[in-house]
C-alpha cells in the first residue's frame, strides 16, 4: 500500500466529518448509543454497519478496499 488514510472515529459529532477526509473511515457509536456505525469510502457514505460485529465487518471492508485499490498491476 503506497498511501492510505484510515479514520476510526469514536464521536458521532465529529466522526462523520473526519471520516469523509480519509480514504476509508468509520464513526463508531458511543456508550449507550445504538450499535450503528456509518462507513465512508473515498469521501462518501457507503453504508452503515449495525450489530455486534461492527469491528470485524469493518476490517473486512478495509481488506476489500485495499485489495481493489492497490491490486498488483501485471
PDB file of N, CA and C in Angstrom:
ATOM      1  N   UNK A   1       0.857  -1.174   0.000  1.00  0.00           N
ATOM      2  CA  UNK A   1       0.000   0.000   0.000  1.00  0.00           C
ATOM      3  C   UNK A   1       0.895   1.226   0.000  1.00  0.00           C
ATOM      4  N   UNK A   2       0.757   2.035  -1.022  1.00  0.00           N
ATOM      5  CA  UNK A   2       1.592   3.225  -1.140  1.00  0.00           C
ATOM      6  C   UNK A   2       1.205   4.291  -0.123  1.00  0.00           C
ATOM      7  N   UNK A   3      -0.087   4.604  -0.049  1.00  0.00           N
ATOM      8  CA  UNK A   3      -0.547   5.682   0.811  1.00  0.00           C
ATOM      9  C   UNK A   3      -2.031   5.466   1.080  1.00  0.00           C
ATOM     10  N   UNK A   4      -2.393   5.307   2.331  1.00  0.00           N
ATOM     11  CA  UNK A   4      -3.780   5.059   2.712  1.00  0.00           C
ATOM     12  C   UNK A   4      -4.080   5.850   3.971  1.00  0.00           C
ATOM     13  N   UNK A   5      -5.188   6.583   3.957  1.00  0.00           N
ATOM     14  CA  UNK A   5      -5.631   7.297   5.144  1.00  0.00           C
ATOM     15  C   UNK A   5      -6.853   6.575   5.683  1.00  0.00           C
ATOM     16  N   UNK A   6      -6.745   6.117   6.914  1.00  0.00           N
ATOM     17  CA  UNK A   6      -7.811   5.364   7.565  1.00  0.00           C
ATOM     18  C   UNK A   6      -8.244   6.132   8.806  1.00  0.00           C
ATOM     19  N   UNK A   7      -9.548   6.371   8.935  1.00  0.00           N
ATOM     20  CA  UNK A   7     -10.074   7.093  10.096  1.00  0.00           C
ATOM     21  C   UNK A   7     -10.976   6.166  10.896  1.00  0.00           C
ATOM     22  N   UNK A   8     -10.671   6.014  12.166  1.00  0.00           N
ATOM     23  CA  UNK A   8     -11.518   5.258  13.088  1.00  0.00           C
ATOM     24  C   UNK A   8     -11.881   6.231  14.195  1.00  0.00           C
ATOM     25  N   UNK A   9     -13.091   6.736  14.116  1.00  0.00           N
ATOM     26  CA  UNK A   9     -13.530   7.807  15.000  1.00  0.00           C
ATOM     27  C   UNK A   9     -14.524   7.277  16.035  1.00  0.00           C
ATOM     28  N   UNK A  10     -14.511   7.863  17.207  1.00  0.00           N
ATOM     29  CA  UNK A  10     -15.404   7.443  18.276  1.00  0.00           C
ATOM     30  C   UNK A  10     -16.359   8.534  18.696  1.00  0.00           C
ATOM     31  N   UNK A  11     -16.766   9.358  17.773  1.00  0.00           N
ATOM     32  CA  UNK A  11     -17.611  10.503  18.123  1.00  0.00           C
ATOM     33  C   UNK A  11     -18.649  10.712  17.027  1.00  0.00           C
ATOM     34  N   UNK A  12     -19.915  10.706  17.404  1.00  0.00           N
ATOM     35  CA  UNK A  12     -20.960  10.902  16.401  1.00  0.00           C
ATOM     36  C   UNK A  12     -21.051  12.353  15.942  1.00  0.00           C
ATOM     37  N   UNK A  13     -20.445  13.273  16.681  1.00  0.00           N
ATOM     38  CA  UNK A  13     -20.485  14.684  16.306  1.00  0.00           C
ATOM     39  C   UNK A  13     -19.423  14.983  15.249  1.00  0.00           C
ATOM     40  N   UNK A  14     -18.164  14.680  15.538  1.00  0.00           N
ATOM     41  CA  UNK A  14     -17.063  14.979  14.617  1.00  0.00           C
ATOM     42  C   UNK A  14     -16.685  13.808  13.721  1.00  0.00           C
ATOM     43  N   UNK A  15     -17.031  12.602  14.119  1.00  0.00           N
ATOM     44  CA  UNK A  15     -16.613  11.408  13.394  1.00  0.00           C
ATOM     45  C   UNK A  15     -16.961  11.386  11.922  1.00  0.00           C
ATOM     46  N   UNK A  16     -18.219  11.654  11.553  1.00  0.00           N
ATOM     47  CA  UNK A  16     -18.551  11.616  10.124  1.00  0.00           C
ATOM     48  C   UNK A  16     -17.748  12.624   9.296  1.00  0.00           C
ATOM     49  N   UNK A  17     -17.552  13.822   9.794  1.00  0.00           N
ATOM     50  CA  UNK A  17     -16.774  14.819   9.056  1.00  0.00           C
ATOM     51  C   UNK A  17     -15.330  14.409   8.891  1.00  0.00           C
ATOM     52  N   UNK A  18     -14.729  13.919   9.956  1.00  0.00           N
ATOM     53  CA  UNK A  18     -13.332  13.467   9.895  1.00  0.00           C
ATOM     54  C   UNK A  18     -13.205  12.254   8.980  1.00  0.00           C
ATOM     55  N   UNK A  19     -14.165  11.345   9.039  1.00  0.00           N
ATOM     56  CA  UNK A  19     -14.113  10.136   8.220  1.00  0.00           C
ATOM     57  C   UNK A  19     -14.184  10.463   6.738  1.00  0.00           C
ATOM     58  N   UNK A  20     -14.896  11.510   6.379  1.00  0.00           N
ATOM     59  CA  UNK A  20     -15.021  11.905   4.968  1.00  0.00           C
ATOM     60  C   UNK A  20     -13.686  12.346   4.373  1.00  0.00           C
ATOM     61  N   UNK A  21     -12.754  12.763   5.199  1.00  0.00           N
ATOM     62  CA  UNK A  21     -11.455  13.224   4.705  1.00  0.00           C
ATOM     63  C   UNK A  21     -10.459  12.079   4.524  1.00  0.00           C
ATOM     64  N   UNK A  22     -10.861  10.871   4.885  1.00  0.00           N
ATOM     65  CA  UNK A  22      -9.987   9.701   4.770  1.00  0.00           C
ATOM     66  C   UNK A  22     -10.361   8.894   3.527  1.00  0.00           C
ATOM     67  N   UNK A  23      -9.469   8.003   3.124  1.00  0.00           N
ATOM     68  CA  UNK A  23      -9.805   7.075   2.044  1.00  0.00           C
ATOM     69  C   UNK A  23     -10.954   6.177   2.483  1.00  0.00           C
ATOM     70  N   UNK A  24     -10.878   5.726   3.707  1.00  0.00           N
ATOM     71  CA  UNK A  24     -11.936   4.903   4.283  1.00  0.00           C
ATOM     72  C   UNK A  24     -12.013   5.231   5.772  1.00  0.00           C
ATOM     73  N   UNK A  25     -13.223   5.381   6.269  1.00  0.00           N
ATOM     74  CA  UNK A  25     -13.382   5.766   7.665  1.00  0.00           C
ATOM     75  C   UNK A  25     -14.659   5.229   8.265  1.00  0.00           C
ATOM     76  N   UNK A  26     -14.689   5.196   9.576  1.00  0.00           N
ATOM     77  CA  UNK A  26     -15.855   4.729  10.313  1.00  0.00           C
ATOM     78  C   UNK A  26     -16.045   5.628  11.525  1.00  0.00           C
ATOM     79  N   UNK A  27     -17.293   5.882  11.847  1.00  0.00           N
ATOM     80  CA  UNK A  27     -17.641   6.664  13.030  1.00  0.00           C
ATOM     81  C   UNK A  27     -18.375   5.730  13.989  1.00  0.00           C
ATOM     82  N   UNK A  28     -17.696   5.347  15.055  1.00  0.00           N
ATOM     83  CA  UNK A  28     -18.237   4.349  15.979  1.00  0.00           C
ATOM     84  C   UNK A  28     -19.231   4.966  16.953  1.00  0.00           C
ATOM     85  N   UNK A  29     -20.207   4.156  17.404  1.00  0.00           N
ATOM     86  CA  UNK A  29     -21.171   4.659  18.386  1.00  0.00           C
ATOM     87  C   UNK A  29     -20.531   4.795  19.760  1.00  0.00           C
ATOM     88  N   UNK A  30     -21.061   5.706  20.542  1.00  0.00           N
ATOM     89  CA  UNK A  30     -20.587   5.888  21.908  1.00  0.00           C
ATOM     90  C   UNK A  30     -21.301   4.949  22.867  1.00  0.00           C
ATOM     91  N   UNK A  31     -20.881   4.957  24.111  1.00  0.00           N
ATOM     92  CA  UNK A  31     -21.506   4.145  25.142  1.00  0.00           C
ATOM     93  C   UNK A  31     -22.976   4.522  25.255  1.00  0.00           C
ATOM     94  N   UNK A  32     -23.833   3.535  25.255  1.00  0.00           N
ATOM     95  CA  UNK A  32     -25.260   3.767  25.386  1.00  0.00           C
ATOM     96  C   UNK A  32     -25.969   4.077  24.086  1.00  0.00           C
ATOM     97  N   UNK A  33     -25.228   4.242  23.003  1.00  0.00           N
ATOM     98  CA  UNK A  33     -25.848   4.514  21.707  1.00  0.00           C
ATOM     99  C   UNK A  33     -26.130   3.205  20.982  1.00  0.00           C
ATOM    100  N   UNK A  34     -27.047   3.246  20.058  1.00  0.00           N
ATOM    101  CA  UNK A  34     -27.360   2.067  19.254  1.00  0.00           C
ATOM    102  C   UNK A  34     -26.104   1.638  18.494  1.00  0.00           C
ATOM    103  N   UNK A  35     -25.899   0.319  18.347  1.00  0.00           N
ATOM    104  CA  UNK A  35     -24.715  -0.162  17.626  1.00  0.00           C
ATOM    105  C   UNK A  35     -24.852   0.050  16.117  1.00  0.00           C
ATOM    106  N   UNK A  36     -24.617   1.272  15.689  1.00  0.00           N
ATOM    107  CA  UNK A  36     -24.671   1.622  14.268  1.00  0.00           C
ATOM    108  C   UNK A  36     -23.484   2.530  13.967  1.00  0.00           C
ATOM    109  N   UNK A  37     -22.762   2.221  12.902  1.00  0.00           N
ATOM    110  CA  UNK A  37     -21.546   2.963  12.571  1.00  0.00           C
ATOM    111  C   UNK A  37     -21.503   3.255  11.075  1.00  0.00           C
ATOM    112  N   UNK A  38     -21.657   4.521  10.686  1.00  0.00           N
ATOM    113  CA  UNK A  38     -21.543   4.857   9.269  1.00  0.00           C
ATOM    114  C   UNK A  38     -20.108   4.668   8.768  1.00  0.00           C
ATOM    115  N   UNK A  39     -20.007   4.143   7.553  1.00  0.00           N
ATOM    116  CA  UNK A  39     -18.713   3.909   6.911  1.00  0.00           C
ATOM    117  C   UNK A  39     -18.626   4.817   5.689  1.00  0.00           C
ATOM    118  N   UNK A  40     -17.499   5.503   5.568  1.00  0.00           N
ATOM    119  CA  UNK A  40     -17.262   6.412   4.452  1.00  0.00           C
ATOM    120  C   UNK A  40     -16.114   5.870   3.614  1.00  0.00           C
ATOM    121  N   UNK A  41     -16.322   5.832   2.306  1.00  0.00           N
ATOM    122  CA  UNK A  41     -15.295   5.364   1.376  1.00  0.00           C
ATOM    123  C   UNK A  41     -15.091   6.453   0.328  1.00  0.00           C
ATOM    124  N   UNK A  42     -13.849   6.902   0.201  1.00  0.00           N
ATOM    125  CA  UNK A  42     -13.491   7.960  -0.754  1.00  0.00           C
ATOM    126  C   UNK A  42     -14.381   9.191  -0.593  1.00  0.00           C
ATOM    127  N   UNK A  43     -14.644   9.560   0.662  1.00  0.00           N
ATOM    128  CA  UNK A  43     -15.367  10.787   0.962  1.00  0.00           C
ATOM    129  C   UNK A  43     -16.878  10.712   0.942  1.00  0.00           C
ATOM    130  N   UNK A  44     -17.426   9.536   0.644  1.00  0.00           N
ATOM    131  CA  UNK A  44     -18.880   9.400   0.562  1.00  0.00           C
ATOM    132  C   UNK A  44     -19.363   8.301   1.502  1.00  0.00           C
ATOM    133  N   UNK A  45     -20.529   8.524   2.093  1.00  0.00           N
ATOM    134  CA  UNK A  45     -21.097   7.493   2.960  1.00  0.00           C
ATOM    135  C   UNK A  45     -21.459   6.292   2.100  1.00  0.00           C
ATOM    136  N   UNK A  46     -20.872   5.144   2.426  1.00  0.00           N
ATOM    137  CA  UNK A  46     -21.069   3.939   1.640  1.00  0.00           C
ATOM    138  C   UNK A  46     -22.109   3.014   2.254  1.00  0.00           C
ATOM    139  N   UNK A  47     -22.162   2.997   3.595  1.00  0.00           N
ATOM    140  CA  UNK A  47     -23.062   2.073   4.280  1.00  0.00           C
ATOM    141  C   UNK A  47     -23.065   2.395   5.760  1.00  0.00           C
ATOM    142  N   UNK A  48     -23.948   1.737   6.487  1.00  0.00           N
ATOM    143  CA  UNK A  48     -23.950   1.811   7.942  1.00  0.00           C
ATOM    144  C   UNK A  48     -23.886   0.391   8.471  1.00  0.00           C
ATOM    145  N   UNK A  49     -22.866   0.104   9.258  1.00  0.00           N
ATOM    146  CA  UNK A  49     -22.739  -1.209   9.886  1.00  0.00           C
ATOM    147  C   UNK A  49     -23.552  -1.207  11.170  1.00  0.00           C
ATOM    148  N   UNK A  50     -24.220  -2.324  11.447  1.00  0.00           N
ATOM    149  CA  UNK A  50     -25.054  -2.436  12.639  1.00  0.00           C
ATOM    150  C   UNK A  50     -24.803  -3.772  13.322  1.00  0.00           C
ATOM    151  N   UNK A  51     -25.017  -3.787  14.624  1.00  0.00           N
ATOM    152  CA  UNK A  51     -24.946  -5.036  15.360  1.00  0.00           C
ATOM    153  C   UNK A  51     -23.663  -5.206  16.145  1.00  0.00           C
ATOM    154  N   UNK A  52     -23.451  -6.433  16.561  1.00  0.00           N
ATOM    155  CA  UNK A  52     -22.347  -6.759  17.462  1.00  0.00           C
ATOM    156  C   UNK A  52     -21.017  -6.977  16.757  1.00  0.00           C
ATOM    157  N   UNK A  53     -21.017  -7.052  15.440  1.00  0.00           N
ATOM    158  CA  UNK A  53     -19.790  -7.403  14.709  1.00  0.00           C
ATOM    159  C   UNK A  53     -19.274  -6.241  13.865  1.00  0.00           C
ATOM    160  N   UNK A  54     -19.502  -5.019  14.328  1.00  0.00           N
ATOM    161  CA  UNK A  54     -19.088  -3.837  13.568  1.00  0.00           C
ATOM    162  C   UNK A  54     -17.583  -3.858  13.292  1.00  0.00           C
ATOM    163  N   UNK A  55     -16.780  -4.152  14.291  1.00  0.00           N
ATOM    164  CA  UNK A  55     -15.318  -4.134  14.119  1.00  0.00           C
ATOM    165  C   UNK A  55     -14.870  -5.164  13.086  1.00  0.00           C
ATOM    166  N   UNK A  56     -15.370  -6.386  13.205  1.00  0.00           N
ATOM    167  CA  UNK A  56     -14.981  -7.434  12.264  1.00  0.00           C
ATOM    168  C   UNK A  56     -15.444  -7.098  10.851  1.00  0.00           C
ATOM    169  N   UNK A  57     -16.657  -6.578  10.736  1.00  0.00           N
ATOM    170  CA  UNK A  57     -17.169  -6.210   9.417  1.00  0.00           C
ATOM    171  C   UNK A  57     -16.327  -5.096   8.797  1.00  0.00           C
ATOM    172  N   UNK A  58     -15.913  -4.124   9.608  1.00  0.00           N
ATOM    173  CA  UNK A  58     -15.104  -3.012   9.101  1.00  0.00           C
ATOM    174  C   UNK A  58     -13.738  -3.503   8.627  1.00  0.00           C
ATOM    175  N   UNK A  59     -13.139  -4.418   9.353  1.00  0.00           N
ATOM    176  CA  UNK A  59     -11.850  -4.980   8.931  1.00  0.00           C
ATOM    177  C   UNK A  59     -11.997  -5.615   7.550  1.00  0.00           C
ATOM    178  N   UNK A  60     -13.073  -6.352   7.334  1.00  0.00           N
ATOM    179  CA  UNK A  60     -13.313  -6.956   6.027  1.00  0.00           C
ATOM    180  C   UNK A  60     -13.470  -5.919   4.928  1.00  0.00           C
ATOM    181  N   UNK A  61     -14.157  -4.822   5.228  1.00  0.00           N
ATOM    182  CA  UNK A  61     -14.339  -3.746   4.258  1.00  0.00           C
ATOM    183  C   UNK A  61     -12.991  -3.120   3.908  1.00  0.00           C
ATOM    184  N   UNK A  62     -12.155  -2.887   4.912  1.00  0.00           N
ATOM    185  CA  UNK A  62     -10.824  -2.312   4.669  1.00  0.00           C
ATOM    186  C   UNK A  62      -9.987  -3.264   3.818  1.00  0.00           C
ATOM    187  N   UNK A  63     -10.006  -4.545   4.140  1.00  0.00           N
ATOM    188  CA  UNK A  63      -9.233  -5.523   3.367  1.00  0.00           C
ATOM    189  C   UNK A  63      -9.686  -5.544   1.910  1.00  0.00           C
ATOM    190  N   UNK A  64     -11.000  -5.517   1.674  1.00  0.00           N
ATOM    191  CA  UNK A  64     -11.519  -5.498   0.303  1.00  0.00           C
ATOM    192  C   UNK A  64     -11.102  -4.223  -0.430  1.00  0.00           C
ATOM    193  N   UNK A  65     -11.168  -3.094   0.261  1.00  0.00           N
ATOM    194  CA  UNK A  65     -10.789  -1.805  -0.325  1.00  0.00           C
ATOM    195  C   UNK A  65      -9.318  -1.826  -0.745  1.00  0.00           C
ATOM    196  N   UNK A  66      -8.467  -2.287   0.135  1.00  0.00           N
ATOM    197  CA  UNK A  66      -7.033  -2.343  -0.162  1.00  0.00           C
ATOM    198  C   UNK A  66      -6.772  -3.279  -1.336  1.00  0.00           C
ATOM    199  N   UNK A  67      -7.429  -4.432  -1.345  1.00  0.00           N
ATOM    200  CA  UNK A  67      -7.224  -5.386  -2.433  1.00  0.00           C
ATOM    201  C   UNK A  67      -7.645  -4.795  -3.777  1.00  0.00           C
ATOM    202  N   UNK A  68      -8.756  -4.071  -3.797  1.00  0.00           N
ATOM    203  CA  UNK A  68      -9.235  -3.470  -5.046  1.00  0.00           C
ATOM    204  C   UNK A  68      -8.380  -2.276  -5.472  1.00  0.00           C
ATOM    205  N   UNK A  69      -8.095  -1.398  -4.539  1.00  0.00           N
ATOM    206  CA  UNK A  69      -7.403  -0.145  -4.890  1.00  0.00           C
ATOM    207  C   UNK A  69      -5.918  -0.352  -5.165  1.00  0.00           C
ATOM    208  N   UNK A  70      -5.312  -1.266  -4.453  1.00  0.00           N
ATOM    209  CA  UNK A  70      -3.868  -1.445  -4.560  1.00  0.00           C
ATOM    210  C   UNK A  70      -3.500  -2.796  -5.164  1.00  0.00           C
ATOM    211  N   UNK A  71      -4.372  -3.330  -5.998  1.00  0.00           N
ATOM    212  CA  UNK A  71      -4.098  -4.619  -6.635  1.00  0.00           C
ATOM    213  C   UNK A  71      -2.820  -4.508  -7.456  1.00  0.00           C
ATOM    214  N   UNK A  72      -2.042  -5.577  -7.431  1.00  0.00           N
ATOM    215  CA  UNK A  72      -0.805  -5.575  -8.213  1.00  0.00           C
ATOM    216  C   UNK A  72      -1.158  -5.498  -9.682  1.00  0.00           C
ATOM    217  N   UNK A  73      -0.463  -4.645 -10.363  1.00  0.00           N
ATOM    218  CA  UNK A  73      -0.704  -4.483 -11.792  1.00  0.00           C
ATOM    219  C   UNK A  73       0.333  -5.291 -12.560  1.00  0.00           C
ATOM    220  N   UNK A  74      -0.166  -6.145 -13.456  1.00  0.00           N
ATOM    221  CA  UNK A  74       0.738  -7.004 -14.236  1.00  0.00           C
ATOM    222  C   UNK A  74       1.132  -6.343 -15.523  1.00  0.00           C
TER     223      UNK A  74
END
